[in-house]
Short mmCIF file of C-alpha atoms and ligand atoms in Angstrom, two decimals:
data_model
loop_
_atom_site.label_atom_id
_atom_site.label_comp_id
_atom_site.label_asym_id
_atom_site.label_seq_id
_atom_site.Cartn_x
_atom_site.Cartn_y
_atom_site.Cartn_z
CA UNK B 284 232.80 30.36 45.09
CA UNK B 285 233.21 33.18 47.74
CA UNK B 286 235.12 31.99 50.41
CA UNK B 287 235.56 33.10 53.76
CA UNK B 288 237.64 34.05 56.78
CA UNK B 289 237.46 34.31 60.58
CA UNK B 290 238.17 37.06 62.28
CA UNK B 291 238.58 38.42 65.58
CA UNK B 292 237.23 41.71 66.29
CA UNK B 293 236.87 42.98 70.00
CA UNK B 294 236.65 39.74 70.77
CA UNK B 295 234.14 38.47 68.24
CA UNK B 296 234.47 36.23 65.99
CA UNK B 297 233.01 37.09 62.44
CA UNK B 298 232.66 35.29 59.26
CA UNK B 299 233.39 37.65 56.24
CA UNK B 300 234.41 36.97 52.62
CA UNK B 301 237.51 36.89 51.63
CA UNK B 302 238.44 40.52 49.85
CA UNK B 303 236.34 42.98 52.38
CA UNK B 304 237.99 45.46 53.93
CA UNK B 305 237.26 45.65 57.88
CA UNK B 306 235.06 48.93 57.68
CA UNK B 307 232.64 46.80 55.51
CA UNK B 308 232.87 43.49 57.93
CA UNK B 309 232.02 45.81 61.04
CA UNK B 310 229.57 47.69 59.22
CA UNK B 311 228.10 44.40 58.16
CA UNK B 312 227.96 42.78 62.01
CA UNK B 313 226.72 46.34 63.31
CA UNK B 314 230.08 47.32 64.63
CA UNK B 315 230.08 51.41 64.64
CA UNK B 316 233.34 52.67 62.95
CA UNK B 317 232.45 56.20 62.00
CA UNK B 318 234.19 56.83 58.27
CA UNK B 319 233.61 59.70 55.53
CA UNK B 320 235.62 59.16 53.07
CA UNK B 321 234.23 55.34 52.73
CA UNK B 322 231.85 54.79 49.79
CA UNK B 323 230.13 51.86 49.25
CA UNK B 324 231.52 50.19 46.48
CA UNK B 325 233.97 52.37 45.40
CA UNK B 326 237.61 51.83 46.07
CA UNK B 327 238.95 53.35 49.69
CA UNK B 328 241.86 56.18 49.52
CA UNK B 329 242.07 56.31 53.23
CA UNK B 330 241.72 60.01 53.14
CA UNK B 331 239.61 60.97 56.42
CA UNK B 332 241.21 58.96 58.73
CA UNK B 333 238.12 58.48 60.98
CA UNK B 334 237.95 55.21 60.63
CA UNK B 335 241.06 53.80 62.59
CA UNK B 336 241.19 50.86 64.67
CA UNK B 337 243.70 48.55 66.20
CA UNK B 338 245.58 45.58 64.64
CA UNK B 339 247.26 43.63 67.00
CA UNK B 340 249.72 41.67 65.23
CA UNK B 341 252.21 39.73 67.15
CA UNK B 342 250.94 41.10 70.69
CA UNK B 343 251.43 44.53 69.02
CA UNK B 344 248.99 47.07 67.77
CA UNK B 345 249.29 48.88 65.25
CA UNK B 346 246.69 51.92 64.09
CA UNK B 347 245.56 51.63 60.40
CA UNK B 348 242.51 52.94 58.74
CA UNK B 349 240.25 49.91 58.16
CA UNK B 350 238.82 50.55 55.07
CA UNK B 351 241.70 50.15 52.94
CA UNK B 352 242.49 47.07 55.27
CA UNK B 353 241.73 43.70 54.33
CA UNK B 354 240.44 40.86 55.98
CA UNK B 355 242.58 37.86 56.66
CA UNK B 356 242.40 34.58 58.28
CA UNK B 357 242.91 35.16 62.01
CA UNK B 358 243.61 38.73 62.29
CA UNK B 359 242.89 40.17 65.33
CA UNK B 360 241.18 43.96 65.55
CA UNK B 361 240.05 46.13 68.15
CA UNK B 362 237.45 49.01 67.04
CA UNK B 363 236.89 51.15 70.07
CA UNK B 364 239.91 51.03 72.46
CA UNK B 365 240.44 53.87 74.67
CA UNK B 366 243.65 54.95 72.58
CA UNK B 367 241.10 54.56 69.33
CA UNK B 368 238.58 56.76 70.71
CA UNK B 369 240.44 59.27 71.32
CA UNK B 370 242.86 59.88 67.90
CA UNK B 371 239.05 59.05 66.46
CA UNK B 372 237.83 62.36 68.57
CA UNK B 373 240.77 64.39 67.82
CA UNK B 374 240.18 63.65 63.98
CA UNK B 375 237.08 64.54 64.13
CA UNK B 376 237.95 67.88 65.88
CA UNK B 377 240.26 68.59 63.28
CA UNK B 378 237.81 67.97 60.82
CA UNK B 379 235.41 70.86 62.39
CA UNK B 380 238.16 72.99 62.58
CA UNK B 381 238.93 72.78 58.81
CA UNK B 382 235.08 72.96 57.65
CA UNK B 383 232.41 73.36 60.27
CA UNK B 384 229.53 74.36 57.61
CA UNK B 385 228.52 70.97 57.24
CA UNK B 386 225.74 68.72 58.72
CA UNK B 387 227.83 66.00 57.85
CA UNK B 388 230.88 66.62 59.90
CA UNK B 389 228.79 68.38 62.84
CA UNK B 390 227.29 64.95 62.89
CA UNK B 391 230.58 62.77 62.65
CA UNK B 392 231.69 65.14 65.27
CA UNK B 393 228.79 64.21 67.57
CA UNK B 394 229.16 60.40 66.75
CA UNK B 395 232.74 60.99 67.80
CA UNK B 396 231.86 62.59 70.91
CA UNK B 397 233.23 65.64 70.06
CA UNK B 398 232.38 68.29 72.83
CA UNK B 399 234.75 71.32 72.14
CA UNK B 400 237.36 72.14 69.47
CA UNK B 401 240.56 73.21 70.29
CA UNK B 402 241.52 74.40 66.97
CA UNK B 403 240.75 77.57 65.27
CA UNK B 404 238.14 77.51 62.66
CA UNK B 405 239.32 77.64 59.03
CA UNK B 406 236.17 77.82 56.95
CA UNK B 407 237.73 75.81 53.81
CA UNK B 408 235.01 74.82 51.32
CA UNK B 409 236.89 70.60 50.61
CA UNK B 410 237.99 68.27 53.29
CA UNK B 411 239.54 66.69 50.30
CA UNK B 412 237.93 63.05 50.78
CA UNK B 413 238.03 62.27 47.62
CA UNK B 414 234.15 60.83 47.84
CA UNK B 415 233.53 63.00 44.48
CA UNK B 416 236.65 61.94 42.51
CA UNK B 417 236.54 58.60 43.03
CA UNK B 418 232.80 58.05 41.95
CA UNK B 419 233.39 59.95 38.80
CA UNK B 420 236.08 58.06 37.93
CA UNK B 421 234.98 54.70 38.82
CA UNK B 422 230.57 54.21 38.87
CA UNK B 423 230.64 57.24 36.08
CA UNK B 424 233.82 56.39 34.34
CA UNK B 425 234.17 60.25 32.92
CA UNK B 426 237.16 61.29 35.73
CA UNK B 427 235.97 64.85 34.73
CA UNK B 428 237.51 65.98 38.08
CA UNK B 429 240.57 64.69 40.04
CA UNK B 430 242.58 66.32 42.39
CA UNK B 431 245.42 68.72 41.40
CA UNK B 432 248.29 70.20 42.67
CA UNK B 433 250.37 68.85 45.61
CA UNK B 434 250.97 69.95 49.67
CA UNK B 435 248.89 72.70 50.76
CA UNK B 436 247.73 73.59 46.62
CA UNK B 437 245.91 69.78 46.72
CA UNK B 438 242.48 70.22 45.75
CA UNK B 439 239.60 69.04 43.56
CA UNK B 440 239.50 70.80 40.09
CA UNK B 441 238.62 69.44 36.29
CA UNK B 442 240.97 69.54 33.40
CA UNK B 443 242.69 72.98 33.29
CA UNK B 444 239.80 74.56 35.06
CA UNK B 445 237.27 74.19 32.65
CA UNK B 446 234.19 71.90 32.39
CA UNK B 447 235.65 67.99 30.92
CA UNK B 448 234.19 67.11 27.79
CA UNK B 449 233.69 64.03 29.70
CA UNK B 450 231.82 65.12 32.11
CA UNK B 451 228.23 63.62 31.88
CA UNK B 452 226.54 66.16 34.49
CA UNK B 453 224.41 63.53 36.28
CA UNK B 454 225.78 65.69 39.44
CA UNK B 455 226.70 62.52 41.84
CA UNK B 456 229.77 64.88 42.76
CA UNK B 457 227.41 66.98 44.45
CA UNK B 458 225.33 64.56 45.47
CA UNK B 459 228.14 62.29 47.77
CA UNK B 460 229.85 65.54 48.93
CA UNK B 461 229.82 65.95 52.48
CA UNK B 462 230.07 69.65 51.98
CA UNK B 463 226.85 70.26 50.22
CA UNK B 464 224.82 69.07 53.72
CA UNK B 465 223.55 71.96 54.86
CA UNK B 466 224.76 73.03 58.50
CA UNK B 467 222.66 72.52 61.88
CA UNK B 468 221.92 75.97 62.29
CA UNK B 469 222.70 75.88 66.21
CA UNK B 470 226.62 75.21 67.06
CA UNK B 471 230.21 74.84 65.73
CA UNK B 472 230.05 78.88 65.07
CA UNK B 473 233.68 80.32 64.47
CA UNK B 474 233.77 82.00 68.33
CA UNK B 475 231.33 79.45 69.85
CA UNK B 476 232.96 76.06 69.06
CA UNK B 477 230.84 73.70 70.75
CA UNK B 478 228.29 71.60 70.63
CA UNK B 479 225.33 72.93 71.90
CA UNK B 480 223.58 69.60 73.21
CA UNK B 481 220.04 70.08 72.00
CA UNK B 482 220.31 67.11 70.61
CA UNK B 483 220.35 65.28 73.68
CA UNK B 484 218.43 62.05 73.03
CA UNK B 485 221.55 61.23 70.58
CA UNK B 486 224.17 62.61 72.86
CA UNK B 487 222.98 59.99 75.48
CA UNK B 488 222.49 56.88 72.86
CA UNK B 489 226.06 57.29 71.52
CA UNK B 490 227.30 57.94 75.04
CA UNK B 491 225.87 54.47 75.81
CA UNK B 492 227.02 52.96 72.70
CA UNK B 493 229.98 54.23 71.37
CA UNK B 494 230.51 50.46 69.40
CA UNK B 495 227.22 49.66 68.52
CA UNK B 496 225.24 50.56 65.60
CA UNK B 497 221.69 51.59 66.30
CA UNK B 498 220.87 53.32 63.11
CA UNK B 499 221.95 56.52 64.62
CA UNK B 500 220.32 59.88 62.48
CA UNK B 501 224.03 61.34 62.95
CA UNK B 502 224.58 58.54 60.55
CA UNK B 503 221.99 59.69 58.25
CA UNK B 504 223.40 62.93 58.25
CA UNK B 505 226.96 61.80 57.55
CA UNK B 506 225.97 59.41 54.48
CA UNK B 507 227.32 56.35 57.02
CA UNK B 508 227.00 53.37 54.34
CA UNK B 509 224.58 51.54 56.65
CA UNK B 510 222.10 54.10 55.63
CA UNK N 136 267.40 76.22 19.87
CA UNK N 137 263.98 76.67 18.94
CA UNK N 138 261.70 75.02 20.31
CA UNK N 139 260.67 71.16 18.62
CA UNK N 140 256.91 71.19 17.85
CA UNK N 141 254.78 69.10 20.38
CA UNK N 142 254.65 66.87 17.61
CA UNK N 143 257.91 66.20 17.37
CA UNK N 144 258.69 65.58 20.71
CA UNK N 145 255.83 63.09 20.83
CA UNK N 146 257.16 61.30 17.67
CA UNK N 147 257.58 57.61 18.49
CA UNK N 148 256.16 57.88 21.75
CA UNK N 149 252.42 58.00 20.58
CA UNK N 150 250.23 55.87 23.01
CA UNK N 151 252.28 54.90 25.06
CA UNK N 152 250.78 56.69 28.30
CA UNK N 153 254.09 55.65 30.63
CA UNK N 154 256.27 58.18 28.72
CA UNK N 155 253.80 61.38 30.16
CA UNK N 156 256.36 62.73 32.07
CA UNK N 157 259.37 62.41 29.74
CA UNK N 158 257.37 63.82 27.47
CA UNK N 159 256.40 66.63 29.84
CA UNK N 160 260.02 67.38 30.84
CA UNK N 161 260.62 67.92 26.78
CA UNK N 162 257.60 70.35 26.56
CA UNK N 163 259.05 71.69 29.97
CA UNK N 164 262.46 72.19 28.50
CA UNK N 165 261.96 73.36 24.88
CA UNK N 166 259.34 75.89 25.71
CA UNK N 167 259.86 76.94 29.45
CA UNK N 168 256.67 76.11 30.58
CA UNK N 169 253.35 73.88 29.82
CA UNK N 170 250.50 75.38 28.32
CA UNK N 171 247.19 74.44 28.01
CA UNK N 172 247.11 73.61 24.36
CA UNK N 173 250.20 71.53 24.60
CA UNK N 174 248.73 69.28 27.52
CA UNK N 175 245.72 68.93 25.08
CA UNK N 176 248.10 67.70 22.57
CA UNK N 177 250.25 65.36 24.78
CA UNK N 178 247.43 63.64 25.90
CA UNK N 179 245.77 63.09 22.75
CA UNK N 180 248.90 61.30 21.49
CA UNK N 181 249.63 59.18 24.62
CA UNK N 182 246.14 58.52 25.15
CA UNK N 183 245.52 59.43 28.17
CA UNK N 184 242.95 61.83 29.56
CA UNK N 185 243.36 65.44 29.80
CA UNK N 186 242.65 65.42 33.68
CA UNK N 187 245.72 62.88 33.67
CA UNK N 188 248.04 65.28 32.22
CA UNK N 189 247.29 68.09 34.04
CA UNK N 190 247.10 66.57 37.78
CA UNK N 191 250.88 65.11 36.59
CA UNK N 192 252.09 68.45 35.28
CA UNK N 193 250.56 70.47 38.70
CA UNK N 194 251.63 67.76 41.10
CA UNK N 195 255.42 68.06 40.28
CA UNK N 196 257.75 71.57 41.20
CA UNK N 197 259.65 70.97 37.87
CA UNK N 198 256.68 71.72 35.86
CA UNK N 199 256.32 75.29 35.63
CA UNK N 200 251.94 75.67 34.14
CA UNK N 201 252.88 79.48 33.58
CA UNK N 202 255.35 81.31 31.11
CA UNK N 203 258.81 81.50 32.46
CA UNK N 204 261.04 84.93 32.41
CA UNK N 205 263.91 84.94 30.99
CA UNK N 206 265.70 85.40 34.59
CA UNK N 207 264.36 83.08 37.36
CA UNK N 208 264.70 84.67 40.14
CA UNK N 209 264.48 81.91 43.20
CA UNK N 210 264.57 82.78 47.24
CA UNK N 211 265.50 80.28 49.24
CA UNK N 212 262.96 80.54 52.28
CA UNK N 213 264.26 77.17 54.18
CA UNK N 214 264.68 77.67 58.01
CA UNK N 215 268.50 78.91 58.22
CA UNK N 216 267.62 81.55 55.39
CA UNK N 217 264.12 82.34 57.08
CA UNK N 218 266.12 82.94 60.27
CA UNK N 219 268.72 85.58 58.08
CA UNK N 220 265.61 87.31 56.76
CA UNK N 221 264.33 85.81 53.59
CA UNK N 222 261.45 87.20 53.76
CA UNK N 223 262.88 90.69 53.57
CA UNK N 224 264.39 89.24 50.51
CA UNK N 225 261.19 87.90 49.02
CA UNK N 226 259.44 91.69 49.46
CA UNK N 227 262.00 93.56 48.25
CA UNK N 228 261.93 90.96 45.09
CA UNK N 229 258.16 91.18 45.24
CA UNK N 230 258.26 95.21 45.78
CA UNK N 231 260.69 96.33 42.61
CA UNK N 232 259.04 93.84 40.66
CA UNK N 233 255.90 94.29 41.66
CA UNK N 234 254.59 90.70 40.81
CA UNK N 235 254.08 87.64 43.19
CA UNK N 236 256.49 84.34 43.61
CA UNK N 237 255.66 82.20 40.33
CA UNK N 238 254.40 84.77 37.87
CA UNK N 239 256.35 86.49 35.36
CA UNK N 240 256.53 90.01 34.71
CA UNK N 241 254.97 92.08 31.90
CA UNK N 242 257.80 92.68 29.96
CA UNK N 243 258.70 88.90 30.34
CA UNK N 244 262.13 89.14 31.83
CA UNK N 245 261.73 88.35 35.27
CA UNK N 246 259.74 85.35 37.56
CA UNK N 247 260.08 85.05 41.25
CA UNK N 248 260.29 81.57 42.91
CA UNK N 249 260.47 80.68 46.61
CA UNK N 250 262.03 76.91 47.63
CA UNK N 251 262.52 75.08 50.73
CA UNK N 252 266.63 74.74 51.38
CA UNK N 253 269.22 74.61 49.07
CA UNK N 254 271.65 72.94 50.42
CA UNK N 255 273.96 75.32 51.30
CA UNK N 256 272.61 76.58 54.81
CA UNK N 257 275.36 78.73 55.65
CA UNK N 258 275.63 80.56 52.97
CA UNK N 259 272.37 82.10 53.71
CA UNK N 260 270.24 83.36 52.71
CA UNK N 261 270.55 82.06 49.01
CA UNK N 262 269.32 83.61 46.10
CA UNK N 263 269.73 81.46 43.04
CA UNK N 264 269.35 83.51 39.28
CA UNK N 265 268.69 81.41 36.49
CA UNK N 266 271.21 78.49 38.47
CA UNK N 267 273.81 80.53 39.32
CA UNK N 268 274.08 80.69 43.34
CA UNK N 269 274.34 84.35 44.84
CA UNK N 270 275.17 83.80 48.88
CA UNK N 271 274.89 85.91 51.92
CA UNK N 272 272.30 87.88 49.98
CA UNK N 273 270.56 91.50 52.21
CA UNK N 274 268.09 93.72 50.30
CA UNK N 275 270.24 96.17 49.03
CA UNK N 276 272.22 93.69 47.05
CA UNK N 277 268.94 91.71 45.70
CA UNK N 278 268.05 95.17 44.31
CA UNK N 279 271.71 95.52 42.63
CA UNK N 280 271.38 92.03 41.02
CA UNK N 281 267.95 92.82 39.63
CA UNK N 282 268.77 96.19 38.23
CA UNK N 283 272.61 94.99 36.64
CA UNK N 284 270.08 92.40 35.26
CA UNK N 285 267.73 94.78 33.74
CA UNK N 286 270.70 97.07 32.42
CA UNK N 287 272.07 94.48 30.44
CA UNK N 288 268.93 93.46 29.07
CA UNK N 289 268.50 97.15 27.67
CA UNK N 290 272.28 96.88 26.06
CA UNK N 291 271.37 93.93 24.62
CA UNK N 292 268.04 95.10 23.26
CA UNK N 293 270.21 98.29 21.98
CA UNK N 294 272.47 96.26 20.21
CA UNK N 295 270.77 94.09 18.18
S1 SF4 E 150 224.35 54.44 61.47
FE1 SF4 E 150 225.31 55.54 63.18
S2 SF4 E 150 225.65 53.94 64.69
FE2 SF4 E 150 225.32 52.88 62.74
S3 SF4 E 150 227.36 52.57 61.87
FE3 SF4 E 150 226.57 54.48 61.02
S4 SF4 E 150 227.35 56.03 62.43
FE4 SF4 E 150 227.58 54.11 63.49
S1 FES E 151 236.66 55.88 55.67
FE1 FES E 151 238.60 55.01 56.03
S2 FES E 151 239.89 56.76 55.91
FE2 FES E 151 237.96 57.61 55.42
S1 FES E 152 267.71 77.08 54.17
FE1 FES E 152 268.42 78.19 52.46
S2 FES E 152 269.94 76.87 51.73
FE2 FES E 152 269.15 75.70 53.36
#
């Protein structure tokens, strides 16, 4: 029998079975916690970092990524604290800066309300979330690619740098990759980092709700799991 | 010594996936360095996947994935021999050998290495030759070390 726990978050009480991490309880009552890395049901790495909150334990709050955090009886979170929002926008930020060329961080950027980057652009090809690994090795079972090397080397490659024998080519790799979204065509130019607020409709929603989930298209864009 | 065979170093060790990196530090010290064919091997007779093998073998320094020369040749680029001019070490390494920090030359003698502080900060900057320690190190006596080095390879070679 699936059993359950209360627990608080901003204030809320929720009712979520035992075993869930806290991205998947908030994402389940509506709560907004922007993530990328986060697929559902495949294990969580923790690897973006986007999806921080709060855990006030003992008066004291702590910032952990929630989707490698569980739920227990009692605990107390907070999802979109001033100090939240803005480690959230400076992730984000430095997310642009390492690869702009994709829809999908553009729009995490925008959910994040990220207005300008402060950091030079870098260009790289793999924000190394580990989205591609993890659902080879786990809904294909092949773990044709994994991530190699160590430090700055640390990327995504198959055995020895050849095709796996294992590999099945069904092509989810490609298909969860962040990467392969092609870019909006207007901002986050090396030289012009900003965002150029065409898309004002959205800028306004998520400026009004910054906690709530209203199916936002950013989220679309993204792959957010409530899509 | 000549090398074991990968078979022999895996004897009585077959399938049992927790001894990959003992197993990898025999490969690593019989032959000098892991190729591909013996990281095929090793994993078919721990049973473990190929990918396994090779993300170990990459992720730790003490794996060497390319041949080895016969003189390892390491800078030590950590701050206090940055500040003394490592780097002028590393191109004058770079320039007479004319290869870059982990490959090995043609002839197979020589590899150049970089690492992160050796310990011995005031010495700097370190150069380190096969383990042997060479301290307060400029250009001009990198470039003696290297050619004495290549010298006595040649008397050897006109020895034998
Ligand atoms: S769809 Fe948009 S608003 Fe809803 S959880 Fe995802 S990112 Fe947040
Ligand atoms: S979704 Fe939690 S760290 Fe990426
Ligand atoms: S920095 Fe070179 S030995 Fe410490």
């Amino acid at each position: 029998m699936l059993q359950y726990v209360t627990i608080n978050m901003d204030g809320a009480l929720l009712r979520v079975a035992k075993g869930t991490s806290v991205l998947d309880a908030a994402l389940e009552y509506g709560v907004c916690i922007p993530h990328l890395c986060h697929v559902p049901n495949l294990s969580d790495m923790g690897a973006c970092r986007l999806c921080i909150v709060e855990h006030v334990v003992n008066g004291k709050a702590k910032v952990t990524t929630s989707c490698t955090l569980r739920v227990q009886e009692g605990m107390v979170i907070k999802s979109n604290t001033d100090k939240i929002q803005r480690l959230r926008r400076n992730i984000a930020e430095l997310l642009v800066a390492e690869a702009p060329n994709s829809r999908a961080i553009q729009d995490i950027a925008a959910r994040c309300g990220v207005k300008t980057v402060r950091y030079p652009f870098r260009n790289e090809k793999c924000v190394l979330c580990g989205r591609c690994v993890r659902v080879c090795k786990e809904m294909f079972a092949a773990n044709a690619i994994g991530f190699v090397g160590r430090g700055k080397e640390r990327r995504v490659a198959s055995p020895f740098g050849k095709l796996s024998e294992f590999c099945k080519r069904c092509n989810t790799c490609l298909e969860v990759c962040p990467m392969t979204i092609t870019p909006c065509a207007g901002p986050m130019k090396p030289g012009e980092e900003y965002l150029c607020n065409k898309c004002e409709s959205q800028l306004m929603e998520i400026a009004s709700a910054p906690d709530q989930c209203f199916f936002c298209d950013l989220g679309e864009g993204f792959q957010c799991s409530r899509h | 010594m000549p090398p074991r065979a990968i078979k022999a170093i895996l004897e009585g060790r077959r399938s049992q996936p927790q001894q990959l990196i003992e197993v990898l530090q025999d490969v690593q010290a019989d032959y000098g360095y892991i190729s591909e064919e013996a990281m095929r091997a090793v994993a078919e007779g721990l049973g473990v996947q190929p990918l396994e093998v090779y993300r170990v073998a990459s992720f730790y320094k003490a794996f060497s994935l390319k041949p080895q020369g016969k003189h390892v040749i390491t800078m030590c680029t950590g701050t206090a021999c940055h500040v003394r001019g490592a780097k002028l070490l590393l191109d004058q390494a770079q320039g007479q050998l004319g290869v870059k920090p982990g490959d090995m030359t043609d002839d197979g003698l020589f590899t150049i290495a970089h690492v992160n502080c050796l310990g011995a900060c005031a010495l700097g900057p370190v150069v380190t030759e096969n383990g042997a320690s060479h301290h307060h190190m400029n250009p001009g006596r990198l470039r003696k070390l290297i050619d004495n080095l290549r010298k006595e390879e040649k008397a050897e070679v006109s020895h034998d």
